[in-house]
PDB file of C-alpha atoms in Angstrom:
ATOM      1  CA  MET A  20      -2.986  29.006 -23.371  1.00  0.00           C
ATOM      2  CA  THR A  21      -4.266  26.058 -25.440  1.00  0.00           C
ATOM      3  CA  SER A  22      -7.046  23.893 -24.055  1.00  0.00           C
ATOM      4  CA  PRO A  23      -5.792  21.594 -21.261  1.00  0.00           C
ATOM      5  CA  ALA A  24      -5.261  17.966 -22.165  1.00  0.00           C
ATOM      6  CA  TYR A  25      -7.526  16.800 -19.334  1.00  0.00           C
ATOM      7  CA  ASP A  26     -10.884  17.744 -17.878  1.00  0.00           C
ATOM      8  CA  LEU A  27     -10.017  16.105 -14.554  1.00  0.00           C
ATOM      9  CA  ILE A  28      -6.859  14.926 -12.821  1.00  0.00           C
ATOM     10  CA  ILE A  29      -7.574  12.603  -9.872  1.00  0.00           C
ATOM     11  CA  ILE A  30      -4.860  12.453  -7.217  1.00  0.00           C
ATOM     12  CA  GLY A  31      -4.960   9.090  -5.481  1.00  0.00           C
ATOM     13  CA  GLY A  32      -5.684   5.587  -6.775  1.00  0.00           C
ATOM     14  CA  GLY A  33      -7.511   4.283  -3.718  1.00  0.00           C
ATOM     15  CA  PRO A  34     -11.217   3.345  -3.572  1.00  0.00           C
ATOM     16  CA  SER A  35     -12.327   6.998  -3.759  1.00  0.00           C
ATOM     17  CA  GLY A  36      -9.976   7.848  -6.603  1.00  0.00           C
ATOM     18  CA  LEU A  37     -11.061   4.793  -8.604  1.00  0.00           C
ATOM     19  CA  ASN A  38     -14.674   5.652  -7.842  1.00  0.00           C
ATOM     20  CA  ALA A  39     -14.169   9.160  -9.226  1.00  0.00           C
ATOM     21  CA  GLY A  40     -12.400   7.676 -12.229  1.00  0.00           C
ATOM     22  CA  VAL A  41     -15.362   5.436 -13.086  1.00  0.00           C
ATOM     23  CA  SER A  42     -17.705   8.432 -12.711  1.00  0.00           C
ATOM     24  CA  ALA A  43     -15.490  10.486 -15.038  1.00  0.00           C
ATOM     25  CA  ARG A  44     -15.277   7.710 -17.613  1.00  0.00           C
ATOM     26  CA  LYS A  45     -19.057   7.263 -17.643  1.00  0.00           C
ATOM     27  CA  ALA A  46     -19.541  11.009 -18.109  1.00  0.00           C
ATOM     28  CA  GLY A  47     -17.131  11.089 -21.044  1.00  0.00           C
ATOM     29  CA  LEU A  48     -14.592  13.328 -19.313  1.00  0.00           C
ATOM     30  CA  ARG A  49     -10.925  13.324 -20.273  1.00  0.00           C
ATOM     31  CA  TYR A  50      -9.410  12.163 -16.997  1.00  0.00           C
ATOM     32  CA  LEU A  51      -6.292  10.627 -15.478  1.00  0.00           C
ATOM     33  CA  ILE A  52      -5.688   9.032 -12.069  1.00  0.00           C
ATOM     34  CA  LEU A  53      -2.255   9.614 -10.514  1.00  0.00           C
ATOM     35  CA  GLU A  54      -1.205   7.207  -7.745  1.00  0.00           C
ATOM     36  CA  LYS A  55       2.112   7.434  -5.904  1.00  0.00           C
ATOM     37  CA  GLY A  56       2.188   3.697  -5.154  1.00  0.00           C
ATOM     38  CA  VAL A  57       0.199   0.637  -6.156  1.00  0.00           C
ATOM     39  CA  ILE A  58      -3.519   0.367  -6.854  1.00  0.00           C
ATOM     40  CA  VAL A  59      -5.348   1.043  -3.553  1.00  0.00           C
ATOM     41  CA  ASN A  60      -1.967   1.611  -1.914  1.00  0.00           C
ATOM     42  CA  SER A  61      -3.481   2.153   1.541  1.00  0.00           C
ATOM     43  CA  LEU A  62      -5.332  -1.170   1.483  1.00  0.00           C
ATOM     44  CA  PHE A  63      -2.161  -2.876   0.305  1.00  0.00           C
ATOM     45  CA  ASN A  64      -0.540  -1.746   3.574  1.00  0.00           C
ATOM     46  CA  PHE A  65      -3.315  -3.244   5.711  1.00  0.00           C
ATOM     47  CA  PRO A  66      -2.457  -6.314   7.842  1.00  0.00           C
ATOM     48  CA  THR A  67      -2.145  -9.453   5.737  1.00  0.00           C
ATOM     49  CA  ASN A  68      -5.005 -11.270   7.477  1.00  0.00           C
ATOM     50  CA  MET A  69      -7.276  -8.268   7.956  1.00  0.00           C
ATOM     51  CA  THR A  70     -11.049  -8.542   7.549  1.00  0.00           C
ATOM     52  CA  PHE A  71     -13.120  -5.438   6.804  1.00  0.00           C
ATOM     53  CA  PHE A  72     -15.745  -4.182   9.246  1.00  0.00           C
ATOM     54  CA  SER A  73     -18.154  -3.524   6.356  1.00  0.00           C
ATOM     55  CA  THR A  74     -19.860  -6.093   4.174  1.00  0.00           C
ATOM     56  CA  SER A  75     -18.805  -6.508   0.556  1.00  0.00           C
ATOM     57  CA  LEU A  76     -22.181  -5.084  -0.535  1.00  0.00           C
ATOM     58  CA  LYS A  77     -21.517  -1.801   1.280  1.00  0.00           C
ATOM     59  CA  LEU A  78     -18.059  -1.540  -0.298  1.00  0.00           C
ATOM     60  CA  GLU A  79     -19.257  -1.929  -3.891  1.00  0.00           C
ATOM     61  CA  ILE A  80     -18.872   1.075  -6.167  1.00  0.00           C
ATOM     62  CA  HIS A  81     -20.943   1.850  -9.269  1.00  0.00           C
ATOM     63  CA  ASP A  82     -22.970  -1.361  -8.815  1.00  0.00           C
ATOM     64  CA  ILE A  83     -19.922  -3.438  -9.736  1.00  0.00           C
ATOM     65  CA  PRO A  84     -20.398  -6.701  -7.764  1.00  0.00           C
ATOM     66  CA  PHE A  85     -17.932  -7.385  -4.947  1.00  0.00           C
ATOM     67  CA  ILE A  86     -17.824 -11.151  -4.472  1.00  0.00           C
ATOM     68  CA  SER A  87     -16.331 -12.467  -1.212  1.00  0.00           C
ATOM     69  CA  HIS A  88     -16.369 -15.854   0.480  1.00  0.00           C
ATOM     70  CA  GLY A  89     -17.783 -14.431   3.702  1.00  0.00           C
ATOM     71  CA  ASP A  90     -20.123 -11.607   4.595  1.00  0.00           C
ATOM     72  CA  LYS A  91     -17.160  -9.349   5.365  1.00  0.00           C
ATOM     73  CA  PRO A  92     -14.343  -9.447   2.796  1.00  0.00           C
ATOM     74  CA  THR A  93     -10.663  -9.923   3.486  1.00  0.00           C
ATOM     75  CA  ARG A  94      -7.803  -7.671   2.420  1.00  0.00           C
ATOM     76  CA  SER A  95      -6.899 -10.122  -0.343  1.00  0.00           C
ATOM     77  CA  GLU A  96     -10.453 -10.102  -1.698  1.00  0.00           C
ATOM     78  CA  ALA A  97     -10.549  -6.298  -1.607  1.00  0.00           C
ATOM     79  CA  LEU A  98      -7.300  -6.023  -3.566  1.00  0.00           C
ATOM     80  CA  GLU A  99      -8.702  -8.407  -6.164  1.00  0.00           C
ATOM     81  CA  TYR A 100     -11.933  -6.396  -6.385  1.00  0.00           C
ATOM     82  CA  TYR A 101     -10.194  -3.098  -7.053  1.00  0.00           C
ATOM     83  CA  ARG A 102      -7.808  -4.700  -9.535  1.00  0.00           C
ATOM     84  CA  ARG A 103     -10.837  -5.967 -11.455  1.00  0.00           C
ATOM     85  CA  ILE A 104     -12.415  -2.514 -11.413  1.00  0.00           C
ATOM     86  CA  VAL A 105      -9.301  -0.978 -12.980  1.00  0.00           C
ATOM     87  CA  GLN A 106      -9.180  -3.691 -15.632  1.00  0.00           C
ATOM     88  CA  SER A 107     -12.891  -4.035 -16.418  1.00  0.00           C
ATOM     89  CA  GLN A 108     -13.455  -0.275 -16.554  1.00  0.00           C
ATOM     90  CA  ASP A 109     -10.210   0.315 -18.471  1.00  0.00           C
ATOM     91  CA  LEU A 110      -9.342   3.163 -16.114  1.00  0.00           C
ATOM     92  CA  LYS A 111      -6.644   5.626 -17.147  1.00  0.00           C
ATOM     93  CA  LEU A 112      -4.180   5.249 -14.310  1.00  0.00           C
ATOM     94  CA  HIS A 113      -0.507   6.038 -13.738  1.00  0.00           C
ATOM     95  CA  LEU A 114       1.128   4.119 -10.868  1.00  0.00           C
ATOM     96  CA  TYR A 115       4.247   5.090  -8.919  1.00  0.00           C
ATOM     97  CA  GLU A 116       3.757   8.705  -9.961  1.00  0.00           C
ATOM     98  CA  GLU A 117       3.675  11.113  -7.032  1.00  0.00           C
ATOM     99  CA  VAL A 118       2.121  14.570  -7.238  1.00  0.00           C
ATOM    100  CA  VAL A 119       4.561  17.175  -5.904  1.00  0.00           C
ATOM    101  CA  GLY A 120       2.790  20.439  -6.669  1.00  0.00           C
ATOM    102  CA  MET A 121       0.108  22.355  -8.514  1.00  0.00           C
ATOM    103  CA  SER A 122      -0.106  25.841  -9.986  1.00  0.00           C
ATOM    104  CA  PRO A 123      -3.054  27.829 -11.395  1.00  0.00           C
ATOM    105  CA  GLN A 124      -3.074  28.632 -15.114  1.00  0.00           C
ATOM    106  CA  THR A 125      -4.983  31.149 -17.187  1.00  0.00           C
ATOM    107  CA  GLY A 126      -8.666  30.464 -17.709  1.00  0.00           C
ATOM    108  CA  GLY A 127      -9.086  28.762 -14.332  1.00  0.00           C
ATOM    109  CA  ALA A 128      -7.119  25.642 -15.265  1.00  0.00           C
ATOM    110  CA  TYR A 129      -4.301  23.985 -13.294  1.00  0.00           C
ATOM    111  CA  ARG A 130      -0.909  22.510 -14.008  1.00  0.00           C
ATOM    112  CA  VAL A 131      -0.239  19.427 -11.882  1.00  0.00           C
ATOM    113  CA  LYS A 132       3.415  18.509 -11.431  1.00  0.00           C
ATOM    114  CA  THR A 133       4.573  15.000 -10.550  1.00  0.00           C
ATOM    115  CA  ASN A 134       7.907  13.265 -10.128  1.00  0.00           C
ATOM    116  CA  ARG A 135       7.588  12.238 -13.779  1.00  0.00           C
ATOM    117  CA  GLY A 136       6.007  15.117 -15.631  1.00  0.00           C
ATOM    118  CA  VAL A 137       3.352  17.839 -15.778  1.00  0.00           C
ATOM    119  CA  TYR A 138      -0.341  17.710 -16.691  1.00  0.00           C
ATOM    120  CA  ASP A 139      -2.685  20.555 -17.589  1.00  0.00           C
ATOM    121  CA  THR A 140      -6.263  20.083 -16.463  1.00  0.00           C
ATOM    122  CA  LEU A 141      -9.493  21.995 -16.029  1.00  0.00           C
ATOM    123  CA  ALA A 142     -10.257  20.403 -12.649  1.00  0.00           C
ATOM    124  CA  VAL A 143      -8.538  18.411  -9.895  1.00  0.00           C
ATOM    125  CA  CYS A 144      -9.925  15.849  -7.452  1.00  0.00           C
ATOM    126  CA  VAL A 145      -7.865  15.110  -4.318  1.00  0.00           C
ATOM    127  CA  ALA A 146      -8.665  11.582  -3.114  1.00  0.00           C
ATOM    128  CA  THR A 147      -5.586  10.752  -1.072  1.00  0.00           C
ATOM    129  CA  GLY A 148      -7.190   9.145   2.003  1.00  0.00           C
ATOM    130  CA  PHE A 149      -5.226   9.158   5.237  1.00  0.00           C
ATOM    131  CA  TYR A 150      -3.703   5.713   5.811  1.00  0.00           C
ATOM    132  CA  ASP A 151      -0.492   6.619   3.943  1.00  0.00           C
ATOM    133  CA  THR A 152       0.517   9.177   6.588  1.00  0.00           C
ATOM    134  CA  PRO A 153       1.229   7.824  10.099  1.00  0.00           C
ATOM    135  CA  ARG A 154       1.082  10.006  13.168  1.00  0.00           C
ATOM    136  CA  TRP A 155       4.656  10.129  14.398  1.00  0.00           C
ATOM    137  CA  LEU A 156       5.720   9.838  18.020  1.00  0.00           C
ATOM    138  CA  ASP A 157       8.442  12.464  17.663  1.00  0.00           C
ATOM    139  CA  VAL A 158      10.771  10.703  20.092  1.00  0.00           C
ATOM    140  CA  PRO A 159      14.485   9.855  19.781  1.00  0.00           C
ATOM    141  CA  GLY A 160      15.021   6.556  17.972  1.00  0.00           C
ATOM    142  CA  GLU A 161      11.764   6.541  16.032  1.00  0.00           C
ATOM    143  CA  GLU A 162      13.775   6.448  12.814  1.00  0.00           C
ATOM    144  CA  LEU A 163      15.279   3.036  13.688  1.00  0.00           C
ATOM    145  CA  PRO A 164      14.344   0.207  11.265  1.00  0.00           C
ATOM    146  CA  LYS A 165      12.793  -1.791  14.094  1.00  0.00           C
ATOM    147  CA  VAL A 166      10.027   0.811  14.512  1.00  0.00           C
ATOM    148  CA  LYS A 167       7.006  -0.017  12.358  1.00  0.00           C
ATOM    149  CA  HIS A 168       4.016   2.254  11.762  1.00  0.00           C
ATOM    150  CA  TYR A 169       2.323  -0.461   9.702  1.00  0.00           C
ATOM    151  CA  TYR A 170       1.603  -3.956  10.961  1.00  0.00           C
ATOM    152  CA  ASN A 171       1.332  -6.744   8.417  1.00  0.00           C
ATOM    153  CA  ASP A 172       2.052 -10.246   9.747  1.00  0.00           C
ATOM    154  CA  PRO A 173       2.918 -11.646  13.200  1.00  0.00           C
ATOM    155  CA  HIS A 174       5.397 -14.198  11.825  1.00  0.00           C
ATOM    156  CA  ALA A 175       8.250 -11.656  11.945  1.00  0.00           C
ATOM    157  CA  TYR A 176       7.904 -11.220  15.706  1.00  0.00           C
ATOM    158  CA  ILE A 177       8.079 -14.805  16.974  1.00  0.00           C
ATOM    159  CA  ASP A 178      10.273 -15.030  20.128  1.00  0.00           C
ATOM    160  CA  GLN A 179      10.877 -11.253  20.076  1.00  0.00           C
ATOM    161  CA  ASP A 180      10.254  -8.513  22.630  1.00  0.00           C
ATOM    162  CA  VAL A 181       7.576  -6.385  20.968  1.00  0.00           C
ATOM    163  CA  LEU A 182       6.185  -3.096  22.242  1.00  0.00           C
ATOM    164  CA  VAL A 183       2.768  -2.178  20.832  1.00  0.00           C
ATOM    165  CA  ILE A 184       1.910   1.506  21.218  1.00  0.00           C
ATOM    166  CA  GLY A 185      -1.771   2.407  21.240  1.00  0.00           C
ATOM    167  CA  ALA A 186      -5.076   0.890  22.320  1.00  0.00           C
ATOM    168  CA  ALA A 187      -7.378   1.175  19.291  1.00  0.00           C
ATOM    169  CA  ASN A 188      -8.353  -1.614  16.891  1.00  0.00           C
ATOM    170  CA  SER A 189      -5.049  -1.919  15.049  1.00  0.00           C
ATOM    171  CA  ALA A 190      -3.001  -1.957  18.257  1.00  0.00           C
ATOM    172  CA  CYS A 191      -5.196  -4.575  19.947  1.00  0.00           C
ATOM    173  CA  ASP A 192      -5.248  -6.774  16.837  1.00  0.00           C
ATOM    174  CA  ALA A 193      -1.457  -6.590  16.529  1.00  0.00           C
ATOM    175  CA  ALA A 194      -0.877  -7.290  20.221  1.00  0.00           C
ATOM    176  CA  LEU A 195      -3.137 -10.350  20.250  1.00  0.00           C
ATOM    177  CA  GLU A 196      -1.855 -11.806  16.980  1.00  0.00           C
ATOM    178  CA  CYS A 197       1.808 -11.381  17.902  1.00  0.00           C
ATOM    179  CA  TRP A 198       1.264 -12.810  21.390  1.00  0.00           C
ATOM    180  CA  ARG A 199      -0.560 -15.852  19.999  1.00  0.00           C
ATOM    181  CA  LYS A 200       2.283 -16.509  17.554  1.00  0.00           C
ATOM    182  CA  GLY A 201       4.876 -16.493  20.332  1.00  0.00           C
ATOM    183  CA  ALA A 202       6.048 -12.894  20.724  1.00  0.00           C
ATOM    184  CA  ARG A 203       6.629 -11.349  24.152  1.00  0.00           C
ATOM    185  CA  VAL A 204       4.240  -8.430  23.871  1.00  0.00           C
ATOM    186  CA  THR A 205       4.006  -5.301  26.024  1.00  0.00           C
ATOM    187  CA  MET A 206       1.551  -2.446  25.433  1.00  0.00           C
ATOM    188  CA  ALA A 207       2.093   1.259  26.111  1.00  0.00           C
ATOM    189  CA  VAL A 208      -1.177   3.185  26.237  1.00  0.00           C
ATOM    190  CA  ARG A 209      -1.432   6.955  26.611  1.00  0.00           C
ATOM    191  CA  SER A 210      -5.001   6.804  27.978  1.00  0.00           C
ATOM    192  CA  ASP A 211      -6.216   4.979  31.075  1.00  0.00           C
ATOM    193  CA  ARG A 212      -8.000   2.105  29.274  1.00  0.00           C
ATOM    194  CA  ILE A 213      -8.505   0.226  26.020  1.00  0.00           C
ATOM    195  CA  ASN A 214     -10.314   2.360  23.450  1.00  0.00           C
ATOM    196  CA  ASP A 215     -14.096   2.045  23.664  1.00  0.00           C
ATOM    197  CA  ARG A 216     -14.368   1.723  19.872  1.00  0.00           C
ATOM    198  CA  VAL A 217     -12.358  -1.516  19.725  1.00  0.00           C
ATOM    199  CA  LYS A 218     -14.329  -4.278  17.979  1.00  0.00           C
ATOM    200  CA  TYR A 219     -16.747  -5.972  20.360  1.00  0.00           C
ATOM    201  CA  TRP A 220     -15.184  -9.420  19.851  1.00  0.00           C
ATOM    202  CA  ILE A 221     -11.638  -8.088  20.368  1.00  0.00           C
ATOM    203  CA  LYS A 222     -12.086  -5.810  23.400  1.00  0.00           C
ATOM    204  CA  PRO A 223     -12.828  -8.508  26.023  1.00  0.00           C
ATOM    205  CA  ASP A 224     -10.052 -10.680  24.575  1.00  0.00           C
ATOM    206  CA  ILE A 225      -7.332  -8.041  24.958  1.00  0.00           C
ATOM    207  CA  GLU A 226      -8.638  -6.931  28.359  1.00  0.00           C
ATOM    208  CA  ASN A 227      -8.554 -10.506  29.649  1.00  0.00           C
ATOM    209  CA  ARG A 228      -5.015 -11.063  28.340  1.00  0.00           C
ATOM    210  CA  ILE A 229      -3.935  -7.890  30.134  1.00  0.00           C
ATOM    211  CA  LYS A 230      -5.763  -8.860  33.329  1.00  0.00           C
ATOM    212  CA  GLU A 231      -4.175 -12.314  33.465  1.00  0.00           C
ATOM    213  CA  GLY A 232      -0.704 -10.844  32.791  1.00  0.00           C
ATOM    214  CA  SER A 233      -0.121 -12.507  29.434  1.00  0.00           C
ATOM    215  CA  ILE A 234       0.243  -9.096  27.808  1.00  0.00           C
ATOM    216  CA  PRO A 235       1.617  -6.508  30.261  1.00  0.00           C
ATOM    217  CA  ALA A 236       0.078  -3.091  29.626  1.00  0.00           C
ATOM    218  CA  TYR A 237       1.185   0.288  30.971  1.00  0.00           C
ATOM    219  CA  PHE A 238      -1.675   2.804  30.939  1.00  0.00           C
ATOM    220  CA  GLY A 239      -1.230   6.552  31.219  1.00  0.00           C
ATOM    221  CA  THR A 240       2.166   5.928  29.644  1.00  0.00           C
ATOM    222  CA  THR A 241       4.227   7.516  26.877  1.00  0.00           C
ATOM    223  CA  VAL A 242       7.380   6.429  25.055  1.00  0.00           C
ATOM    224  CA  THR A 243      10.283   8.790  25.659  1.00  0.00           C
ATOM    225  CA  ALA A 244      13.126   7.104  23.743  1.00  0.00           C
ATOM    226  CA  ILE A 245      13.796   4.076  21.548  1.00  0.00           C
ATOM    227  CA  ARG A 246      17.174   2.337  21.288  1.00  0.00           C
ATOM    228  CA  GLU A 247      18.466  -0.778  19.538  1.00  0.00           C
ATOM    229  CA  ASN A 248      17.669  -3.175  22.376  1.00  0.00           C
ATOM    230  CA  GLU A 249      15.376  -1.270  24.746  1.00  0.00           C
ATOM    231  CA  VAL A 250      12.688   1.385  25.083  1.00  0.00           C
ATOM    232  CA  ASP A 251      12.196   4.079  27.711  1.00  0.00           C
ATOM    233  CA  LEU A 252       8.696   4.647  29.052  1.00  0.00           C
ATOM    234  CA  GLN A 253       7.257   7.341  31.285  1.00  0.00           C
ATOM    235  CA  THR A 254       4.649   5.624  33.450  1.00  0.00           C
ATOM    236  CA  PRO A 255       2.462   7.006  36.263  1.00  0.00           C
ATOM    237  CA  GLU A 256       4.920   5.371  38.677  1.00  0.00           C
ATOM    238  CA  GLY A 257       7.935   6.979  37.020  1.00  0.00           C
ATOM    239  CA  PRO A 258      10.438   6.197  34.234  1.00  0.00           C
ATOM    240  CA  LEU A 259      10.845   2.581  33.136  1.00  0.00           C
ATOM    241  CA  THR A 260      13.183   0.861  30.660  1.00  0.00           C
ATOM    242  CA  ILE A 261      12.138  -2.431  29.067  1.00  0.00           C
ATOM    243  CA  PRO A 262      13.963  -4.797  26.680  1.00  0.00           C
ATOM    244  CA  ASN A 263      12.822  -4.460  23.090  1.00  0.00           C
ATOM    245  CA  ASP A 264      13.410  -5.899  19.621  1.00  0.00           C
ATOM    246  CA  PHE A 265      10.536  -4.268  17.711  1.00  0.00           C
ATOM    247  CA  VAL A 266       8.152  -1.348  18.198  1.00  0.00           C
ATOM    248  CA  LEU A 267       4.727  -1.423  16.548  1.00  0.00           C
ATOM    249  CA  ALA A 268       3.600   2.204  16.722  1.00  0.00           C
ATOM    250  CA  MET A 269      -0.122   1.849  16.099  1.00  0.00           C
ATOM    251  CA  THR A 270      -0.730   5.519  16.816  1.00  0.00           C
ATOM    252  CA  GLY A 271      -3.130   6.237  13.985  1.00  0.00           C
ATOM    253  CA  TYR A 272      -2.956   8.068  10.678  1.00  0.00           C
ATOM    254  CA  GLN A 273      -3.949  11.401   9.196  1.00  0.00           C
ATOM    255  CA  PRO A 274      -4.375  13.041   5.782  1.00  0.00           C
ATOM    256  CA  SER A 275      -1.287  14.266   3.941  1.00  0.00           C
ATOM    257  CA  TYR A 276      -1.282  17.872   5.098  1.00  0.00           C
ATOM    258  CA  ASP A 277       2.085  18.405   3.415  1.00  0.00           C
ATOM    259  CA  LEU A 278       0.432  17.618   0.089  1.00  0.00           C
ATOM    260  CA  PHE A 279      -2.531  19.885   0.870  1.00  0.00           C
ATOM    261  CA  GLU A 280      -0.076  22.704   1.536  1.00  0.00           C
ATOM    262  CA  ARG A 281       1.796  22.069  -1.725  1.00  0.00           C
ATOM    263  CA  LEU A 282      -1.502  22.090  -3.604  1.00  0.00           C
ATOM    264  CA  GLY A 283      -2.650  25.238  -1.833  1.00  0.00           C
ATOM    265  CA  ILE A 284      -5.809  23.688  -0.343  1.00  0.00           C
ATOM    266  CA  PRO A 285      -7.035  25.696   2.693  1.00  0.00           C
ATOM    267  CA  VAL A 286      -7.503  23.712   5.910  1.00  0.00           C
ATOM    268  CA  GLY A 287      -9.581  24.616   8.955  1.00  0.00           C
ATOM    269  CA  ASP A 288      -7.735  25.798  12.050  1.00  0.00           C
ATOM    270  CA  ASP A 289      -9.814  23.779  14.524  1.00  0.00           C
ATOM    271  CA  GLU A 290      -8.915  20.425  16.055  1.00  0.00           C
ATOM    272  CA  ALA A 291     -10.355  18.461  13.117  1.00  0.00           C
ATOM    273  CA  CYS A 292      -8.158  20.275  10.560  1.00  0.00           C
ATOM    274  CA  GLN A 293     -10.597  19.476   7.779  1.00  0.00           C
ATOM    275  CA  PRO A 294      -9.967  20.752   4.267  1.00  0.00           C
ATOM    276  CA  ILE A 295     -12.420  23.569   3.598  1.00  0.00           C
ATOM    277  CA  PHE A 296     -14.941  22.625   0.911  1.00  0.00           C
ATOM    278  CA  ASN A 297     -18.563  23.026  -0.114  1.00  0.00           C
ATOM    279  CA  PRO A 298     -20.432  19.996   1.299  1.00  0.00           C
ATOM    280  CA  ASP A 299     -22.917  20.070  -1.583  1.00  0.00           C
ATOM    281  CA  THR A 300     -20.350  19.972  -4.400  1.00  0.00           C
ATOM    282  CA  LEU A 301     -17.137  18.939  -2.553  1.00  0.00           C
ATOM    283  CA  GLU A 302     -15.379  21.884  -4.238  1.00  0.00           C
ATOM    284  CA  THR A 303     -12.678  23.517  -2.126  1.00  0.00           C
ATOM    285  CA  GLN A 304     -11.981  27.249  -1.909  1.00  0.00           C
ATOM    286  CA  LEU A 305      -9.749  26.724  -4.955  1.00  0.00           C
ATOM    287  CA  PRO A 306     -12.100  26.891  -7.962  1.00  0.00           C
ATOM    288  CA  ASN A 307     -12.468  23.514  -9.710  1.00  0.00           C
ATOM    289  CA  VAL A 308     -10.432  21.678  -7.063  1.00  0.00           C
ATOM    290  CA  TYR A 309     -12.414  19.026  -5.192  1.00  0.00           C
ATOM    291  CA  MET A 310     -11.983  16.732  -2.183  1.00  0.00           C
ATOM    292  CA  ALA A 311     -13.186  13.115  -2.222  1.00  0.00           C
ATOM    293  CA  GLY A 312     -13.272  10.236   0.229  1.00  0.00           C
ATOM    294  CA  VAL A 313     -12.109   9.911   3.797  1.00  0.00           C
ATOM    295  CA  ALA A 314      -9.603  12.780   3.528  1.00  0.00           C
ATOM    296  CA  CYS A 315     -12.617  15.121   3.694  1.00  0.00           C
ATOM    297  CA  ALA A 316     -12.872  14.383   7.431  1.00  0.00           C
ATOM    298  CA  GLY A 317      -9.400  15.702   8.273  1.00  0.00           C
ATOM    299  CA  ARG A 318      -8.170  14.234  11.546  1.00  0.00           C
ATOM    300  CA  GLN A 319     -11.616  12.845  12.372  1.00  0.00           C
ATOM    301  CA  THR A 320     -10.561   9.579  10.779  1.00  0.00           C
ATOM    302  CA  SER A 321     -13.433   7.562  12.275  1.00  0.00           C
ATOM    303  CA  LYS A 322     -16.071   9.811  10.662  1.00  0.00           C
ATOM    304  CA  LEU A 323     -15.851   8.807   6.992  1.00  0.00           C
ATOM    305  CA  PHE A 324     -15.291   5.388   5.412  1.00  0.00           C
ATOM    306  CA  ILE A 325     -15.384   3.837   1.954  1.00  0.00           C
ATOM    307  CA  GLU A 326     -19.045   2.930   2.370  1.00  0.00           C
ATOM    308  CA  ASN A 327     -20.340   6.436   3.175  1.00  0.00           C
ATOM    309  CA  THR A 328     -18.280   8.289   0.556  1.00  0.00           C
ATOM    310  CA  ARG A 329     -19.269   6.186  -2.470  1.00  0.00           C
ATOM    311  CA  ASP A 330     -21.321   9.062  -3.900  1.00  0.00           C
ATOM    312  CA  HIS A 331     -18.395  11.503  -3.960  1.00  0.00           C
ATOM    313  CA  GLY A 332     -17.274  10.598  -7.469  1.00  0.00           C
ATOM    314  CA  ASP A 333     -20.705  11.228  -8.964  1.00  0.00           C
ATOM    315  CA  ILE A 334     -21.146  14.485  -7.014  1.00  0.00           C
ATOM    316  CA  ILE A 335     -17.831  15.861  -8.269  1.00  0.00           C
ATOM    317  CA  VAL A 336     -18.208  14.720 -11.867  1.00  0.00           C
ATOM    318  CA  ARG A 337     -21.764  16.057 -12.024  1.00  0.00           C
ATOM    319  CA  ASN A 338     -20.553  19.498 -10.915  1.00  0.00           C
ATOM    320  CA  ILE A 339     -17.695  19.489 -13.425  1.00  0.00           C
ATOM    321  CA  SER A 340     -20.002  18.325 -16.215  1.00  0.00           C
ATOM    322  CA  GLU A 341     -22.442  21.145 -15.458  1.00  0.00           C
ATOM    323  CA  LYS A 342     -19.635  23.683 -15.696  1.00  0.00           C
ATOM    324  CA  LEU A 343     -18.510  22.203 -19.023  1.00  0.00           C
ATOM    325  CA  GLY A 344     -22.055  22.061 -20.324  1.00  0.00           C
ATOM    326  CA  ILE A 345     -21.994  18.273 -20.616  1.00  0.00           C
ATOM    327  CA  GLU A 346     -25.294  16.449 -20.039  1.00  0.00           C
ATOM    328  CA  SER A 347     -24.898  13.777 -17.343  1.00  0.00           C
TER     329      SER A 347
END
């Protein structure tokens, strides 16, 4: 086999993938980033008016300044920041190109197959995050167009019967925004209370709206079926059917385990379902295949964030460079 065209293929064009790309460029590696959607596709799907929990300083990568109007940047400012990184760093990036498989080649290399072609590479970095893969309800009617696993803007739900499923940050934000814009909002919550990790300025707001009856909430409740104009709930008091125009299923997200399986990346069999990798090098049990970013946490999606995975790109590229005999 001739020498592979690339030293590193990076799967995922989110913050961690771009971070790894900058590290690879600085180290002089032959690299390519493959992204199935747009630049930072996960952030693009965030709510239109979302503000980050972290400050812009903590979100900066490779000392590239992140300028925002406030201490905590908005979604729009984040999209602009990552666009500028791609342009200013001249990153090698293919958009709308989805990785569908990977096979080992002689000499420890890999052949990465996408919906557009194949790429031979010495190493692979999987930086696919988790926000692209919703946790499904697995109930009849979930495939209806009115069921949304991503919430963007409350304007679409004015004067509509909206069921919000969940009680974490995204669910509470969606419920409050839609209610304030004129939607008739009901919440269905599997647990017996609003999640304790809800933002401190949001939690009392949603609890007071529930207490006063502005937003009816059914706790200890699951959705059993969704139809065009109504939804069936199983409450502690028994089955209940409510009128419904839209369902916002804010049930959380998880890494793309289907992709991990296609790539052959081993995953732990415990509740966290973390990919198995060396914490010092981020290399998986597949030689020269690495994990980067929040996907490293598996289903523990509140464990890793952009701000505490900013060193992953340098860790991975340093390990690859050492193997190639390149001075970092």
